[in-house]
Amino acid sequence: MNKFDELKRNRFIKKLRSNAIAITTNQIQIHSGYFKMNYLIGRINDIKSLDNIDLDIFKKYYNEIQFHPIGEERKLYNKEYLKKLDSKLELIDKKYKALLNEKCKEIIEKFKDIKDFC
């Protein structure tokens, strides 16, 4: 990995940590936060995978919620249909919430000293 890639990767890791903080402190809507988490993990892995932490839980959760409307997208759906989707989404959230929260805390702790300069 060259210095530029290392710098870019470290910036993505810092964003990952920042997003984990935003999720755990409810500064960002949970589903939007995990969609962003999945994106950031992908960008990091494009450069070099994180080998000191297992982030598979985010991919599993993303795979289960990816087809549910979030944010502005919800305005395009019928309210009755949204209620049905929301009840399914609530079950998924309950299944993963504690695991995701713990993993966010692990990210916050593990990457607190990451540097974004070479």
Short mmCIF file of C-alpha atoms in Angstrom, two decimals:
data_model
loop_
_atom_site.label_atom_id
_atom_site.label_comp_id
_atom_site.label_asym_id
_atom_site.label_seq_id
_atom_site.Cartn_x
_atom_site.Cartn_y
_atom_site.Cartn_z
CA MET A 1 0.00 0.00 0.00
CA ASN A 2 1.50 3.34 -1.01
CA LYS A 3 1.34 6.48 1.15
CA PHE A 4 -1.59 7.95 -0.79
CA ASP A 5 -3.64 4.77 -0.34
CA GLU A 6 -2.72 4.65 3.33
CA LEU A 7 -3.87 8.25 3.77
CA LYS A 8 -7.12 7.61 1.92
CA ARG A 9 -7.77 4.42 3.89
CA ASN A 10 -7.12 6.15 7.22
CA ARG A 11 -9.56 8.92 6.30
CA PHE A 12 -12.23 6.31 5.57
CA ILE A 13 -11.46 4.62 8.90
CA LYS A 14 -11.88 7.95 10.69
CA LYS A 15 -15.22 8.43 8.92
CA LEU A 16 -16.20 4.90 9.93
CA ARG A 17 -15.41 5.72 13.56
CA SER A 18 -17.25 9.04 13.35
CA ASN A 19 -20.29 7.29 11.90
CA ALA A 20 -20.16 4.69 14.70
CA ILE A 21 -20.21 7.53 17.23
CA ALA A 22 -23.15 9.17 15.43
CA ILE A 23 -25.08 5.88 15.48
CA THR A 24 -24.46 5.11 19.15
CA THR A 25 -25.37 8.66 20.23
CA ASN A 26 -28.48 8.78 18.01
CA GLN A 27 -27.16 11.70 15.95
CA ILE A 28 -28.05 9.84 12.77
CA GLN A 29 -31.07 7.71 11.92
CA ILE A 30 -30.12 4.08 12.56
CA HIS A 31 -30.82 2.71 9.08
CA SER A 32 -29.10 5.60 7.30
CA GLY A 33 -26.14 5.12 9.62
CA TYR A 34 -25.79 1.46 8.76
CA PHE A 35 -26.18 2.09 5.03
CA LYS A 36 -23.28 4.55 5.38
CA MET A 37 -21.33 2.03 7.46
CA ASN A 38 -21.66 -0.56 4.70
CA TYR A 39 -20.45 2.00 2.13
CA LEU A 40 -17.41 3.01 4.22
CA ILE A 41 -16.41 -0.59 4.92
CA GLY A 42 -16.53 -1.24 1.18
CA ARG A 43 -14.27 1.74 0.44
CA ILE A 44 -11.79 0.65 3.11
CA ASN A 45 -11.77 -2.92 1.75
CA ASP A 46 -11.17 -1.59 -1.78
CA ILE A 47 -7.81 -0.33 -0.55
CA LYS A 48 -6.92 -2.94 2.10
CA SER A 49 -9.19 -4.97 4.36
CA LEU A 50 -9.25 -4.38 8.09
CA ASP A 51 -7.74 -7.55 9.50
CA ASN A 52 -7.90 -6.64 13.18
CA ILE A 53 -11.71 -6.46 13.44
CA ASP A 54 -14.60 -8.54 12.09
CA LEU A 55 -17.21 -6.29 10.50
CA ASP A 56 -19.36 -9.01 8.91
CA ILE A 57 -22.32 -8.12 11.15
CA PHE A 58 -22.78 -4.89 9.18
CA LYS A 59 -22.97 -6.78 5.88
CA LYS A 60 -25.48 -9.26 7.32
CA TYR A 61 -27.68 -6.44 8.63
CA TYR A 62 -27.36 -4.46 5.39
CA ASN A 63 -28.38 -7.51 3.35
CA GLU A 64 -31.58 -7.78 5.38
CA ILE A 65 -32.56 -4.08 5.27
CA GLN A 66 -31.26 -2.97 1.88
CA PHE A 67 -34.62 -3.22 0.13
CA HIS A 68 -36.53 -1.30 2.80
CA PRO A 69 -37.15 2.37 2.04
CA ILE A 70 -35.38 4.87 4.29
CA GLY A 71 -35.31 8.65 4.56
CA GLU A 72 -36.89 10.61 1.70
CA GLU A 73 -37.55 7.38 -0.18
CA ARG A 74 -40.35 6.58 2.29
CA LYS A 75 -42.47 9.42 0.88
CA LEU A 76 -42.90 7.42 -2.31
CA TYR A 77 -44.71 4.55 -0.59
CA ASN A 78 -48.30 3.97 0.51
CA LYS A 79 -48.72 4.37 4.29
CA GLU A 80 -50.35 0.96 4.72
CA TYR A 81 -47.55 -0.73 2.82
CA LEU A 82 -45.00 1.14 4.94
CA LYS A 83 -46.64 -0.19 8.11
CA LYS A 84 -46.14 -3.75 6.87
CA LEU A 85 -42.54 -3.06 5.94
CA ASP A 86 -41.89 -1.31 9.24
CA SER A 87 -43.13 -4.28 11.24
CA LYS A 88 -40.70 -6.53 9.34
CA LEU A 89 -37.91 -3.99 9.76
CA GLU A 90 -38.59 -3.77 13.49
CA LEU A 91 -38.01 -7.52 13.84
CA ILE A 92 -34.73 -7.25 11.94
CA ASP A 93 -33.66 -4.31 14.11
CA LYS A 94 -34.38 -6.24 17.31
CA LYS A 95 -32.36 -9.18 16.02
CA TYR A 96 -29.26 -7.08 15.29
CA LYS A 97 -29.44 -3.98 17.50
CA ALA A 98 -27.31 -5.18 20.44
CA LEU A 99 -24.71 -6.80 18.18
CA LEU A 100 -24.43 -3.69 16.00
CA ASN A 101 -24.19 -1.41 19.01
CA GLU A 102 -21.36 -3.50 20.49
CA LYS A 103 -19.53 -3.52 17.17
CA CYS A 104 -19.86 0.28 16.90
CA LYS A 105 -18.37 0.61 20.38
CA GLU A 106 -15.52 -1.68 19.36
CA ILE A 107 -14.85 0.49 16.28
CA ILE A 108 -14.86 3.64 18.41
CA GLU A 109 -12.33 2.16 20.83
CA LYS A 110 -10.11 0.33 18.34
CA PHE A 111 -9.64 3.26 15.95
CA LYS A 112 -9.41 6.15 18.40
CA ASP A 113 -5.74 6.73 17.58
CA ILE A 114 -5.89 6.41 13.79
CA LYS A 115 -3.89 9.08 11.96
CA ASP A 116 -5.03 10.64 8.70
CA PHE A 117 -1.64 11.93 7.67
CA CYS A 118 1.43 10.16 6.32
#
